[in-house]
Amino acid sequence: MDLSRTLTGLGAALLTAALLTNPAAAAPDAVSNDRVPSTRDFGNGPDRNETAAVAPEAAAARLLTAPEAADSRWTPRPRGYPRQTVLPVYPENPEDRSIKLGLIPYHGIAPKLNALQKASDRVSAEVIGKSAGGRDLYLVTVTAPESAAEAARQERWRELIEENPRAAKRDRSLARGYKTPIWINANIHGNEWEGTDGSLRVIERLATATDAATRDFLKRSRLYVTVTNNPDGRVAGTRANGAGFDVNRDHATSSQPESRAVRDVVIATQPFVMLDEHGYTGTTLIEPATPPHGQNYEYDLYIKHALPNAEGMEAAIQRLGYPETTRADIPFRDYAPGDWDDWPPIFTPMYAMYHGAIGHTVEIPLRVNNADYNTLPVEELRRRAALNTDVAAATIEATLTYSDTNRATLLADQIEQFRRGWAGEPSPTIPDGFVPGFGPEDRYRTEFPRAYVIPAGTPAAARLVNHLVDHDVRVTRARHDFTLNGKRYPDGTYLVDMHQPKRGLANVMLEAGRDISDLVPQMYDISGWSHRLLWGAPVDISRNAAPRVATSRVTKAAPTGAIDAPRGRDLILSLRDGNDVRAVNELLTLGIKLRRTGAATVVVPAEARPEAAAVAQRFGVRFTAAPRGTRGEVFDQPVIAGAVSADELFALTEMGFPVRTVSTATLNAGTVDLSDVDTLIVSSGLSYTALNATARAAVDAYLARGGGVVTRGATGAAFNAAAGVLPATAVAGRGDANGVVNVTNHGPVVGAGSLPHSFVYSPIWFTGSGFTVEQRYGADPLVAGHWLPNDAGTNGPAQAAGQAAVISGTTAGDGRAVLFGTEPLFRAHPKGLYAQFARALFHTAG
């Protein structure tokens, strides 16, 4: 085994100890100090706690407030090629940050593509969606012209590969005539620009080349390019999109239009190979990645292609002849376990693997963003950007060569991936040496259950089902009552039969996950994410038995909204789901006088039944009859000031809360008035100790008059301690600790009816007295993820067990406060936790 992949020090000790109880991983063959150190920081950077979100662009705000926006899907039109459209051209923007680097600005892309379409019948360009900021997202297809009948035949073959892989394997005409699909995704991080320019260079070469080799290649292949997956960030020079999201963390959640667009592309095109062009790592970096490897992959079918293709890309950049491109880092070959993993399905290549692609992240070498953008001479920036463009183009060209040369085995292996799914076969055990360097530390597998069962009737169930269907997971609905594993289910119950082609994607979303803390010393990003445990829908697992019931294929979940109450009765809505909260905020916006009988129960007057019926239909919520004589306290929509991260602002807006964004800077500048605020949220970008005298006096006055406070995370805990909100001491777990945790619910506000699981990233717990414990970490907190103690052996899950994860109490000014040590709104993912945070807001608003 390559010694450069071995662990040192603590990492080796942790992994070796883990092997005593976990046969899924094995110790490296030797320990060396020669491994390449990780080149990236932990994925949840300090900016999430240090940078307060600001109000998003107008276009992004419209998307945030329109729940129907996520329902739109792109599907290719049933036409031949070329499928040319005249792309709208946008006004020149001299502020586009690409210009300084000598790269194509966003406003230059549409004219470039229009010209290529006019010049070549090999190029088709279309708009597949809008970014969060309202900019067009482009898909370019490069292939030899096809009649409508030829294109339809290609689509039938694509469907056959997925739907009937046994028949596809026997189809000789398919083997001869199916065009190799290759997908390049560029510029998903807006300030990693050159993938766009490199891909445009390749598109232009293929469009204009006159040699026979290119003509023949395009007769055998289709190249798909999402030219800039993040135009908002490209223009602004930011990693995030116009809503403040890292799109390359959103593929399991699909909260952003950019990630939904590429989801639709990968489903419709079913690529054999894909590249996601990024930057900047000093030395070009080309995946495959280190362990831990996603346990739901068909990893043998992946690594047999990923490693040689990566080495082919390395050879291509070496041929460029630059001193900076004499080699590439290939993490699988060169890095230690945990230094550059492919564990979560949140990254584009990892997500694409579940759709049958050989996915690679490519990190071009020379940094031109962040501080370098502002400090380096323009000449040096442009030298670097030109070299990076060469590297991006070279990796794409090498991948085209690999895909064409190995088209037969790539086709056979995609067919095999889907065949295993339909057959329900276990993933095979991969032997040591399967590819050079493959060893026991690379061996990750899971046991697929026979089926998942999702009882219908709640907005959470409908949301989960629609999410699965949108990702091409097959869901059916029982046509009559049935019994499974001794439990009776009514007709209409949803079933996910795990004998299906994309079982890996279904399972990676629905399984609990795995505690991998003992297997690797660190992780780059999230290590747990279960939709089953965090999205609020009850989901049962059938390990071995298949449901025996007639079913119908689901394309969209059945409506769930209803009013189960006779006319003339007041109505009750329980705040258990984010949609319940959205419905309440909509009614408050309409001026309905709602009453509250507890943190989780809202009473709607009988005369507002028409409005209740409208929101029930729109948001899928269910109203029941209030007991006669139910009173309750009338409440208004809270006025909220929030020093929050961008993802939290998005989630709050999803629930219908207007948020007045604040920060240390805006308070110090005197541009924020707290006099009419009901609740102040502090989770990011607000430091009490960094406030000037005037701003601190304003915050003190707010607290003295009984203003409510909700905090989250380290920034919130620091504010609590400095401002003396509640008499609690925060204890922090390791900064990169994250995952799904067990919790027990106790208190009347957050704890009321909450799920038995939560999510943490940099977990916190609270000690002391003088407050109410709403939620505690379980006796064995971590269900799935990565959470180690610190170097001293403290602040790990054993120390957090039974400690207070969320607390509430009364401030010195007689206000109400709730402090979260968990992450109920993290990246807009844990939908089933949203209502906890909403109940805290209504409670603290008084």
Coordinates of N, CA and C in Angstrom, one line a residue, residues 53 82 86 100 123 260 277 342 373 398 439 462 488 497 516 545 569 573 583 667-668 686 709 753 786 789 817:
A53 N -26.0 37.4 7.8 CA -26.6 37.6 6.5 C -27.2 38.9 6.4
P82 N -29.3 19.9 -33.8 CA -29.2 20.9 -32.7 C -30.5 21.4 -32.2
V86 N -32.0 31.2 -29.2 CA -31.3 32.5 -29.0 C -31.4 32.9 -27.6
K100 N -11.5 41.5 -14.2 CA -10.1 41.8 -13.7 C -9.1 40.6 -14.0
V123 N -23.6 22.5 -31.8 CA -23.8 23.2 -30.5 C -25.2 23.6 -30.3
R260 N -31.0 22.4 -7.9 CA -32.1 21.7 -8.6 C -31.9 21.6 -10.1
E277 N -15.6 21.3 -11.9 CA -14.4 22.1 -11.9 C -14.3 23.2 -10.8
D342 N -15.2 11.3 0.3 CA -16.3 11.4 -0.6 C -17.6 10.8 0.1
Y373 N -7.1 38.1 -4.8 CA -7.8 38.9 -5.8 C -7.5 40.4 -5.6
A398 N -8.9 15.4 -21.5 CA -8.5 14.0 -21.1 C -9.6 13.2 -20.7
G439 N -7.1 -0.8 -0.2 CA -6.9 -1.7 0.9 C -8.1 -1.7 1.9
A462 N -45.5 14.3 2.7 CA -45.6 14.7 1.3 C -44.3 15.4 0.8
R488 N -50.4 -2.8 10.5 CA -51.4 -2.6 9.5 C -51.2 -1.2 9.0
D497 N -39.7 0.6 -2.5 CA -39.2 -0.7 -2.7 C -37.7 -0.6 -3.0
I516 N -18.9 7.3 12.3 CA -17.6 7.0 11.7 C -16.5 7.7 12.5
A545 N -38.7 -8.2 4.5 CA -40.0 -8.5 3.9 C -40.4 -7.5 2.9
R569 N -67.1 26.1 14.2 CA -66.2 25.8 15.3 C -64.9 26.5 15.1
L573 N -54.5 24.4 15.1 CA -53.4 24.0 14.3 C -52.2 23.8 15.2
A583 N -48.2 28.5 7.6 CA -49.6 28.7 7.5 C -50.0 29.8 8.6
L667 N -25.3 47.7 14.0 CA -25.7 48.3 15.3 C -24.7 49.4 15.7
N668 N -23.4 49.2 15.4 CA -22.4 50.2 15.7 C -22.6 51.4 14.8
L686 N -22.7 38.9 15.4 CA -23.0 39.9 16.4 C -22.2 39.6 17.7
V709 N -35.0 36.9 23.3 CA -33.7 36.5 22.8 C -33.7 35.1 22.4
G753 N -43.4 18.0 21.9 CA -43.7 17.3 20.7 C -42.6 17.2 19.6
H786 N -19.6 12.3 12.9 CA -18.2 12.3 13.4 C -18.1 13.2 14.5
P789 N -13.7 13.4 21.0 CA -13.3 14.3 22.1 C -12.1 15.1 21.6
A817 N -36.1 34.0 26.9 CA -34.9 33.6 26.0 C -34.9 32.1 25.8

